[in-house]
Short mmCIF file of C-alpha atoms in Angstrom, two decimals:
data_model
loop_
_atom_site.label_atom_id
_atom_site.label_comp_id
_atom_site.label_asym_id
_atom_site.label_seq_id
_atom_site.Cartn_x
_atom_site.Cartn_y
_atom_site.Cartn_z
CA UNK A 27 -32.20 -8.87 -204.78
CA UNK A 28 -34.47 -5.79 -204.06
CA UNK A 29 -35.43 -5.33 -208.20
CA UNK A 30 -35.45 -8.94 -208.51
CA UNK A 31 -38.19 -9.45 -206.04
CA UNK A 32 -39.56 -5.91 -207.26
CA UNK A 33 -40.34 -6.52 -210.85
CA UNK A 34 -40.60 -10.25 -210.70
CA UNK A 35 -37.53 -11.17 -213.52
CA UNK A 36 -34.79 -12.58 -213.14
CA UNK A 37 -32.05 -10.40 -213.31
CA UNK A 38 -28.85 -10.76 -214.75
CA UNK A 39 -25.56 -9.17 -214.26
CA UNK A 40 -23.48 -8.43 -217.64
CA UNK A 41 -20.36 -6.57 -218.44
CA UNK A 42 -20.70 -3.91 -220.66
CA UNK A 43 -16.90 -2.35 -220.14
CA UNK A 44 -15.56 -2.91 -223.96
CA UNK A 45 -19.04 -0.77 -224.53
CA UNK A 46 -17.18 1.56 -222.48
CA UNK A 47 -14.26 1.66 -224.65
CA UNK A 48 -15.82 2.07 -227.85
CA UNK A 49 -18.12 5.03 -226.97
CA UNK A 50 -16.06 7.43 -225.11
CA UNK A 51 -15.76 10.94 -227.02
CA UNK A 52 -13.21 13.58 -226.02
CA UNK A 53 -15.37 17.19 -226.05
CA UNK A 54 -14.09 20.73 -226.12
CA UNK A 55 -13.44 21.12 -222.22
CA UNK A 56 -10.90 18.31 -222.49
CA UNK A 57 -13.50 15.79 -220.83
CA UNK A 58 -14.40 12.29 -221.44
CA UNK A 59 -17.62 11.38 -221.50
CA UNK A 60 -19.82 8.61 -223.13
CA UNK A 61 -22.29 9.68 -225.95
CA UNK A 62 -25.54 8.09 -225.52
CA UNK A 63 -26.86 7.76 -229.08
CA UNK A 64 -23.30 5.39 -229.72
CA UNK A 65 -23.53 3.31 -226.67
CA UNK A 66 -27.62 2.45 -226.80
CA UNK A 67 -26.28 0.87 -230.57
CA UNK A 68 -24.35 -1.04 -228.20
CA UNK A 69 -26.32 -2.25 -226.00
CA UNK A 70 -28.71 -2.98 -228.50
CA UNK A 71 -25.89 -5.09 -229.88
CA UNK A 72 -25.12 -7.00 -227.20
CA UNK A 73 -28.13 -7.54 -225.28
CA UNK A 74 -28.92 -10.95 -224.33
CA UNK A 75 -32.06 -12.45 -226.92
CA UNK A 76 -33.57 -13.67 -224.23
CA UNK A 77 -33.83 -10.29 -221.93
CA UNK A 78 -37.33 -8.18 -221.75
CA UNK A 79 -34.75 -5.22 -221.18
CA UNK A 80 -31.66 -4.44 -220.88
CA UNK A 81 -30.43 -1.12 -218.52
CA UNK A 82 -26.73 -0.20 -218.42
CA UNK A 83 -25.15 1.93 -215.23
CA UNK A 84 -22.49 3.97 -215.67
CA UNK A 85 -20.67 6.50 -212.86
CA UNK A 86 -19.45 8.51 -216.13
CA UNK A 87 -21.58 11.30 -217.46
CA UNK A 88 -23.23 10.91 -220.68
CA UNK A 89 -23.99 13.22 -223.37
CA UNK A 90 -26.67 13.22 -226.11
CA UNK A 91 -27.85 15.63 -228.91
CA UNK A 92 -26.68 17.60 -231.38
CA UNK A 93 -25.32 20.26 -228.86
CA UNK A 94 -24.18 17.40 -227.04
CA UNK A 95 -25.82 18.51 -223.69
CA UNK A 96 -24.93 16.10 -220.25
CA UNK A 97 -28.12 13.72 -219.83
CA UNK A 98 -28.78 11.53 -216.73
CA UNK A 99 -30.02 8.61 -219.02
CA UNK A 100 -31.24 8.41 -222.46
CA UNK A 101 -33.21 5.13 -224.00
CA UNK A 102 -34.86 3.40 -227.03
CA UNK A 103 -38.08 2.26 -225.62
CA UNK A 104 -38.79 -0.08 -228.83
CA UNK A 105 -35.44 -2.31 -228.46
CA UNK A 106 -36.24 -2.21 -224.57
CA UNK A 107 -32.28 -1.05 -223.92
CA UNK A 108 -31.53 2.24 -221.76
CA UNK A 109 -28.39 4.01 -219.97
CA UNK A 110 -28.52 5.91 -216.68
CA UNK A 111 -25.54 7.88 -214.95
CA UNK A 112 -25.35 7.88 -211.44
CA UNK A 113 -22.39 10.78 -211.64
CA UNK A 114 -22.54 13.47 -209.49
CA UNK A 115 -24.47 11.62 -206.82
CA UNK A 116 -22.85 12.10 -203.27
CA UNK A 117 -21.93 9.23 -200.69
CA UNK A 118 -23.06 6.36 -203.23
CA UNK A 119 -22.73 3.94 -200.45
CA UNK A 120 -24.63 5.90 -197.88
CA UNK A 121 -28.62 3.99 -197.22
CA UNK A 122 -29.93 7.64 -198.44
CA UNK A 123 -28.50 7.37 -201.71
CA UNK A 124 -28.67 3.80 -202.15
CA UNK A 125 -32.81 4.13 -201.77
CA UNK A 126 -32.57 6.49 -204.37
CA UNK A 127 -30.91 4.64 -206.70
CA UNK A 128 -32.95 1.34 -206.09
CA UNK A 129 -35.77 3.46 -206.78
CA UNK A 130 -34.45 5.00 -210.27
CA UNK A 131 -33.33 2.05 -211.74
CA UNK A 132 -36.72 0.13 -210.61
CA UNK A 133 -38.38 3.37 -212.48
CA UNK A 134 -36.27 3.30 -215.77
CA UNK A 135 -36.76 -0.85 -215.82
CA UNK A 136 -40.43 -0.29 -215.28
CA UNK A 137 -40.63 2.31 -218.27
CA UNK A 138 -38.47 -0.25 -220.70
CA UNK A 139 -41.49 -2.73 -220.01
CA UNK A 140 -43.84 0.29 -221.20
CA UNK A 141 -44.89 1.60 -217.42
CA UNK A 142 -46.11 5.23 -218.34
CA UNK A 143 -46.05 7.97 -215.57
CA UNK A 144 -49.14 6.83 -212.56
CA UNK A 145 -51.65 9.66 -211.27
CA UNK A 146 -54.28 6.87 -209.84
CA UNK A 147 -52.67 6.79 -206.55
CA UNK A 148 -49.45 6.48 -204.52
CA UNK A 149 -47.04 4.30 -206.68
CA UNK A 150 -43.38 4.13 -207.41
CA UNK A 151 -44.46 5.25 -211.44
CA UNK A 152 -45.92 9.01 -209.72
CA UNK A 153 -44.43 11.88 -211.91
CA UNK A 154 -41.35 13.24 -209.74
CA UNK A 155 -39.22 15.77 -210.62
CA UNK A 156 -35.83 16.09 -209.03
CA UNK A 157 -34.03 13.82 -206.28
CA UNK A 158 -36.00 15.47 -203.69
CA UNK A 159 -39.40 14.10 -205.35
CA UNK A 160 -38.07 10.68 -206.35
CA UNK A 161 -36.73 10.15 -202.59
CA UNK A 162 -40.07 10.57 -201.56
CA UNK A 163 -42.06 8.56 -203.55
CA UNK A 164 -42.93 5.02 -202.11
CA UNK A 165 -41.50 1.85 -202.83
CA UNK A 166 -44.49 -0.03 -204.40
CA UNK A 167 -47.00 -0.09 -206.99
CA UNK A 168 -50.70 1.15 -207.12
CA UNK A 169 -52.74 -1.57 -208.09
CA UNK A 170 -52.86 -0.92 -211.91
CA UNK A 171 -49.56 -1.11 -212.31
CA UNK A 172 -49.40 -4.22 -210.07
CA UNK A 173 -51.53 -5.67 -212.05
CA UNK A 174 -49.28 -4.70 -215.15
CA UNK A 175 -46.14 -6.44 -213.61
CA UNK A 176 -48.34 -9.57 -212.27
CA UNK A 177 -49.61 -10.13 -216.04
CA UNK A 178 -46.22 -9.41 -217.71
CA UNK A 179 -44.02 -11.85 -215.45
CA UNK A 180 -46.93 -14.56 -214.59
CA UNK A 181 -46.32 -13.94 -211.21
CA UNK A 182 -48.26 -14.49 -208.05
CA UNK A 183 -49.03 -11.04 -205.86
CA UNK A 184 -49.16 -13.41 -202.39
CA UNK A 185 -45.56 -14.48 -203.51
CA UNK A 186 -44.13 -11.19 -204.47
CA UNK A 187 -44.82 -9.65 -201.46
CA UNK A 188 -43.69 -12.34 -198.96
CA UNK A 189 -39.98 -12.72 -201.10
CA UNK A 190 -39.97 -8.68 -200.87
CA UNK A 191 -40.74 -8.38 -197.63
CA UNK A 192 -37.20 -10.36 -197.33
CA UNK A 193 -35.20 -7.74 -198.73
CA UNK A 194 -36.47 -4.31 -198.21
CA UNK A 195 -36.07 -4.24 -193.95
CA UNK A 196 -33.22 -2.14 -193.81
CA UNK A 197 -33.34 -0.03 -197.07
CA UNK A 198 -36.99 0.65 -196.96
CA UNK A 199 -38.82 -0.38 -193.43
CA UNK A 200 -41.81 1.56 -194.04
CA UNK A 201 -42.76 -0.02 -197.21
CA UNK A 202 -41.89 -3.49 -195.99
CA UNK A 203 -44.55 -2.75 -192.89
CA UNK A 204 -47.12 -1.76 -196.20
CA UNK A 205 -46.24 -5.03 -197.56
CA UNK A 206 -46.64 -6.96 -194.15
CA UNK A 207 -50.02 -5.13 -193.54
CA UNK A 208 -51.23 -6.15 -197.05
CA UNK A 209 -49.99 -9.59 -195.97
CA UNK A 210 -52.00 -9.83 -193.16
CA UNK A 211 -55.11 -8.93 -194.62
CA UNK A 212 -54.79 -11.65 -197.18
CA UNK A 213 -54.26 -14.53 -194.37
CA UNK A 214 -50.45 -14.50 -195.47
CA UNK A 215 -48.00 -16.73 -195.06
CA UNK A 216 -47.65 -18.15 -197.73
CA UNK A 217 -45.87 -20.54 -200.00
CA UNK A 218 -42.73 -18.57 -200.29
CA UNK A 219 -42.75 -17.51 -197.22
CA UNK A 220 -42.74 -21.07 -195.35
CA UNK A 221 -40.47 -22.57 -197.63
CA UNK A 222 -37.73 -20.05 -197.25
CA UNK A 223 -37.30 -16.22 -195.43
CA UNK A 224 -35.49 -15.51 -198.07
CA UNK A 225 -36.00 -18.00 -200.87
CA UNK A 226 -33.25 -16.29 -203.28
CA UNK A 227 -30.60 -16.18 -200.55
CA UNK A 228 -28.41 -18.77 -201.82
CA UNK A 229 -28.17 -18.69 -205.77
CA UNK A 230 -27.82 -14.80 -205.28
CA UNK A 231 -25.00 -15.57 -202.78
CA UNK A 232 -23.37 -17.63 -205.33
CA UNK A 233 -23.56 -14.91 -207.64
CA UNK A 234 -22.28 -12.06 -204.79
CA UNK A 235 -19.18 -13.89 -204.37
CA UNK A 236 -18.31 -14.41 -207.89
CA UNK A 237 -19.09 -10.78 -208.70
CA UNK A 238 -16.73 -9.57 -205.91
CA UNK A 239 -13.72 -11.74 -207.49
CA UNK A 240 -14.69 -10.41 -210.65
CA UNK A 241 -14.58 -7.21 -209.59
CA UNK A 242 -11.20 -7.54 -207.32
CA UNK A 243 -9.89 -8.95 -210.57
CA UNK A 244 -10.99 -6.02 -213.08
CA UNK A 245 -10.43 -2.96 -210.14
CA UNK A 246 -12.05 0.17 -209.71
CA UNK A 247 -12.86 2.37 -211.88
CA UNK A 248 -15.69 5.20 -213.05
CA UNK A 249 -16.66 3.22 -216.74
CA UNK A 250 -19.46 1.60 -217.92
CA UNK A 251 -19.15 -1.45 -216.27
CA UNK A 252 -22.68 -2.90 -215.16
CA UNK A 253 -25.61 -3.54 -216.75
CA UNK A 254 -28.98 -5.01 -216.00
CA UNK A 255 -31.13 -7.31 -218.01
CA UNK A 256 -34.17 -8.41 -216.80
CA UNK A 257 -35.26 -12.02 -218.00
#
C-alpha cells in the first residue's frame, strides 16, 4: 500500500518462483545461490508489457560477475527490470527492518524509472551508504524529484499526500506529520481524503486475502518468489 501511494503506480504482485528454479547455480562452497546476470534474462522475459518496471525480491543471495562475488541487487536500467536480496537482514518482521526495506525497494523502483542519486535537499534519492545511512534517510521526496514522479504517473501532489498520509502512521509517523504539515499549508482536505481515509483499503484487501491463500497453498520457503511491477 505504502509504494503504491509512494510512487503513484499501481502495483502488481507476480510470481516469479519457476524464475527461481531455472537460475539457481551450485558454487564451490556447496551453496545455492541465484546468479543475477541469468535471472534479470528472466525477468526481462516475463515481465508484464504493460509494467514501467519490474523489481523481483528474493531472501536468497545472489551472485554476479565473473568472480561471481555475492551482490545485494543487480539491474538493467534500459529494460526497467532489477533483483534485490533481502538475505542476511535480521528480524524481517520487526517495524525497524520493515522501514528499511520499504525504503530500499521505493529507492531501487525509483532508479528503474531513471531517479539518479539527490544532493538538492532532504529526499528519499540522498546518496546513503550502508543500512545505517539508508535507515536514516526520510521517507519523501525533495521537490525535484516530486516533480519527476508527479509528471511520470499524471498524478495530483494534493492527492498523493492525503492517500499516503493513510498508510505511513505506524511505519513512519514522522514523515506522515511532514505530509500532514504540507497538507495544512495547502488548505488540505482534499478529494481523496473526503471520499475515503483510506481510498485503496478495499481492492488491496481483496488482494491481501488472496495472497495469503496463495501463499498457505505454495508454503514457506527462502526462493525467489515475489516480484513487483509497477503499472
Amino acid at each position: 500500500q505504502i509504494l503504491e501511494s509512494f510512487c503513484n503506480f499501481l502495483v502488481n504482485i507476480q510470481d516469479f518462483g519457476s524464475v527461481d528454479a531455472t537460475c539457481r547455480r551450485v558454487l564451490d562452497d556447496g551453496k545455492s545461490r541465484i546468479d543475477g546476470a541469468a535471472t534479470l534474462v528472466e525477468l526481462r522475459r516475463k515481465s508484464r508489457a504493460v509494467a514501467v518496471c519490474t523489481l523481483a525480491l528474493t531472501m536468497s543471495e545472489i551472485v554476479a560477475g565473473e568472480n561471481d562475488s555475492i551482490v545485494t541487487g543487480v539491474s538493467n536500467q534500459e529494460s526497467r527490470v532489477a533483483l534485490l536480496s533481502l538475505a542476511g537482514w535480521a528480524h524481517p518482521r520487526g517495524s525497524k527492518t520493515q522501514r528499511l526495506v520499504v525504503k530500499v525497494v521505493a529507492t531501487e523502483i525509483l532508479r528503474l524509472l531513471r531517479f539518479r542519486t539527490c544532493y538538492l535537499a532532504q529526499c528519499l534519492m540522498n546518496h546513503s551508504e550502508g543500512k545505517p545511512e539508508v535507515a536514516e534517510r526520510v521517507f519523501h521526496l525533495c521537490p525535484v524529484c516530486l516533480r519527476k514522479i508527479l509528471w511520470l504517473s499524471n498524478g495530483d501532489p494534493l492527492d498523493r499526500w492525503s492517500t499516503l498520509q493513510a498508510f505511513m502512521c505506524s511505519l513512519f509517523p514522522d514523515d506522515a506529520m511532514w505530509f500532514n504539515d504540507r497538507l495544512s499549508q495547502v488548505g488540505a482536505p482534499t478529494y481523496v481524503s473526503f471520499r475515503n481515509f483510506n481510498p485503496l483499503r478495499e481492492r488491496l484487501e481483496v488482494q491481501e486475502r488472496a495472497a495469503q491463500a496463495d501463499r498457505k497453498r505454495r508454503g514457506s520457503g527462502a526462493g525467489l518468489t515475489t516480484g513487483i511491477s509497477m503499472s
